[in-house]
CSV table of C-alpha atoms in Angstrom, one decimal:
chain,number,residue,atom,x,y,z
A,1,MET,CA,40.3,-1.6,17.1
A,2,LYS,CA,39.8,-4.9,15.6
A,3,ASN,CA,36.4,-4.2,17.2
A,4,THR,CA,35.8,-0.5,15.4
A,5,ILE,CA,36.1,-2.7,12.4
A,6,LEU,CA,33.7,-5.4,12.8
A,7,GLY,CA,31.5,-2.6,13.8
A,8,LEU,CA,31.6,-0.5,11.2
A,9,LEU,CA,30.9,-3.1,9.4
A,10,VAL,CA,28.0,-4.7,11.4
A,11,ALA,CA,26.8,-1.0,10.7
A,12,ILE,CA,27.2,-0.6,7.2
A,13,LEU,CA,25.6,-4.1,6.7
A,14,VAL,CA,22.3,-2.8,8.2
A,15,VAL,CA,22.1,0.4,6.2
A,16,ALA,CA,22.5,-1.5,3.1
A,17,ILE,CA,19.7,-4.0,3.9
A,18,VAL,CA,17.9,-1.5,5.7
A,19,ASN,CA,18.2,0.0,2.3
A,20,THR,CA,17.2,-1.9,-0.4
A,21,LEU,CA,14.1,-3.2,1.5
A,22,VAL,CA,13.0,0.6,1.4
A,23,GLY,CA,14.2,0.6,-2.2
A,24,LEU,CA,11.8,-2.6,-2.6
A,25,ASP,CA,9.3,-0.4,-0.7
A,26,LEU,CA,9.3,-3.1,1.7
A,27,ILE,CA,9.5,-1.0,4.5
A,28,ASN,CA,7.3,2.5,4.6
A,29,VAL,CA,10.0,5.5,5.7
A,30,GLY,CA,7.2,8.4,5.1
A,31,GLY,CA,8.9,11.4,3.4
A,32,GLY,CA,9.6,12.1,0.5
A,33,GLY,CA,6.1,11.7,-0.7
A,34,SER,CA,5.5,8.2,-0.3
A,35,GLY,CA,2.2,6.7,0.4
A,36,GLU,CA,0.7,10.4,-1.7
A,37,GLU,CA,-1.2,9.3,-4.6
A,38,TYR,CA,-2.9,11.8,-6.4
A,39,GLU,CA,-5.0,12.4,-10.1
A,40,TYR,CA,-4.2,15.1,-12.3
A,41,LEU,CA,-5.8,17.1,-15.0
A,42,VAL,CA,-4.1,19.2,-17.9
A,43,LEU,CA,-5.9,21.4,-19.4
A,44,ASN,CA,-4.3,23.9,-22.6
A,45,ALA,CA,-5.1,27.1,-22.5
A,46,PRO,CA,-8.1,27.1,-25.0
A,47,GLN,CA,-9.6,24.4,-22.7
A,48,MET,CA,-8.7,27.4,-19.8
A,49,ASP,CA,-10.8,29.9,-22.1
A,50,GLN,CA,-14.0,27.4,-22.2
A,51,VAL,CA,-14.0,26.5,-18.7
A,52,GLY,CA,-13.8,30.5,-18.5
A,53,PHE,CA,-15.6,31.2,-20.7
A,54,ALA,CA,-18.8,29.2,-19.6
A,55,SER,CA,-18.2,30.8,-15.7
A,56,ILE,CA,-19.4,34.1,-17.7
A,57,ALA,CA,-21.9,32.1,-19.4
A,58,ARG,CA,-23.7,31.0,-16.7
A,59,GLU,CA,-22.9,34.3,-14.8
A,60,ASP,CA,-25.3,35.8,-18.1
A,61,GLY,CA,-28.0,33.3,-17.7
A,62,MET,CA,-26.8,31.0,-20.2
A,63,GLU,CA,-26.8,27.3,-20.1
A,64,PRO,CA,-24.1,25.1,-22.6
A,65,ASP,CA,-25.3,23.0,-25.2
A,66,GLU,CA,-25.7,19.1,-25.4
A,67,ASN,CA,-21.8,18.8,-25.6
A,68,GLY,CA,-21.1,21.5,-23.4
A,69,GLN,CA,-20.4,23.6,-24.9
A,70,VAL,CA,-20.6,27.8,-25.0
A,71,ARG,CA,-20.6,29.9,-27.5
A,72,LEU,CA,-20.8,33.3,-26.9
A,73,LYS,CA,-20.6,35.7,-29.2
A,74,ALA,CA,-16.7,38.2,-29.7
A,75,GLU,CA,-18.5,41.3,-30.1
A,76,ASP,CA,-20.0,40.9,-26.3
A,77,LEU,CA,-16.9,39.7,-25.5
A,78,ALA,CA,-14.9,42.4,-26.7
A,79,GLU,CA,-16.1,45.1,-24.7
A,80,ASP,CA,-16.7,42.7,-21.1
A,81,PRO,CA,-14.1,42.9,-18.7
A,82,ARG,CA,-14.4,40.0,-17.0
A,83,ALA,CA,-13.3,38.0,-20.6
A,84,PHE,CA,-9.6,39.9,-20.4
A,85,ARG,CA,-7.5,37.9,-20.3
A,86,VAL,CA,-6.0,38.8,-16.6
A,87,ASN,CA,-9.4,38.7,-15.3
A,88,LEU,CA,-10.7,35.4,-17.0
A,89,LEU,CA,-7.3,33.1,-16.0
A,90,PRO,CA,-7.9,33.9,-11.9
A,91,ARG,CA,-11.4,32.8,-12.7
A,92,THR,CA,-11.4,30.3,-14.7
A,93,ILE,CA,-8.8,28.6,-11.9
A,94,ALA,CA,-11.3,29.4,-9.4
A,95,GLU,CA,-13.6,27.6,-11.0
A,96,VAL,CA,-11.6,24.7,-11.5
A,97,GLU,CA,-10.3,24.9,-7.7
A,98,ASN,CA,-13.8,24.5,-7.2
A,99,GLU,CA,-14.7,21.2,-8.4
A,100,GLY,CA,-12.2,19.5,-5.9
A,101,TRP,CA,-9.0,20.5,-7.9
A,102,THR,CA,-5.7,21.9,-6.4
A,103,PHE,CA,-3.6,23.7,-9.4
A,104,VAL,CA,-0.3,23.0,-9.4
A,105,GLY,CA,1.4,25.2,-11.8
A,106,THR,CA,1.7,26.3,-15.6
A,107,ALA,CA,4.3,24.0,-17.9
A,108,SER,CA,6.1,26.6,-20.8
A,109,ASN,CA,4.0,25.2,-23.2
A,110,ASP,CA,0.9,27.2,-21.7
A,111,HIS,CA,-0.7,23.8,-19.5
A,112,TYR,CA,-1.6,24.1,-16.4
A,113,ILE,CA,-2.1,21.5,-14.1
A,114,PHE,CA,-3.7,20.4,-11.5
A,115,ARG,CA,-3.9,17.9,-9.1
A,116,LYS,CA,-6.5,16.3,-6.1
A,117,GLU,CA,-5.9,12.6,-4.3
A,118,LYS,CA,-7.5,10.3,-5.3
């Protein structure tokens, strides 16, 4: 009986010490994402639209101005099926992913979250 209690106390002490060392990052046990560092990119809806419209403009042979902005005529976009929201969003996500980012998801306020490893 005495040996069992002593063994349990030693086991609890060892687990407590290891837990403390892991909490202080002195021991890296893997799993749980430790050691993975990511860089994040968050774009709001107008920024996403600008990326998509720039993609359409490049496809049509237009180049962005000195500020990197592309101005497309509203009457041209109204009839262009590439500019419809259901077509533009996947195209825009693919365009950002071509730059090395990975799409993570969206926030409830229409912010699109991308990440890539540092």
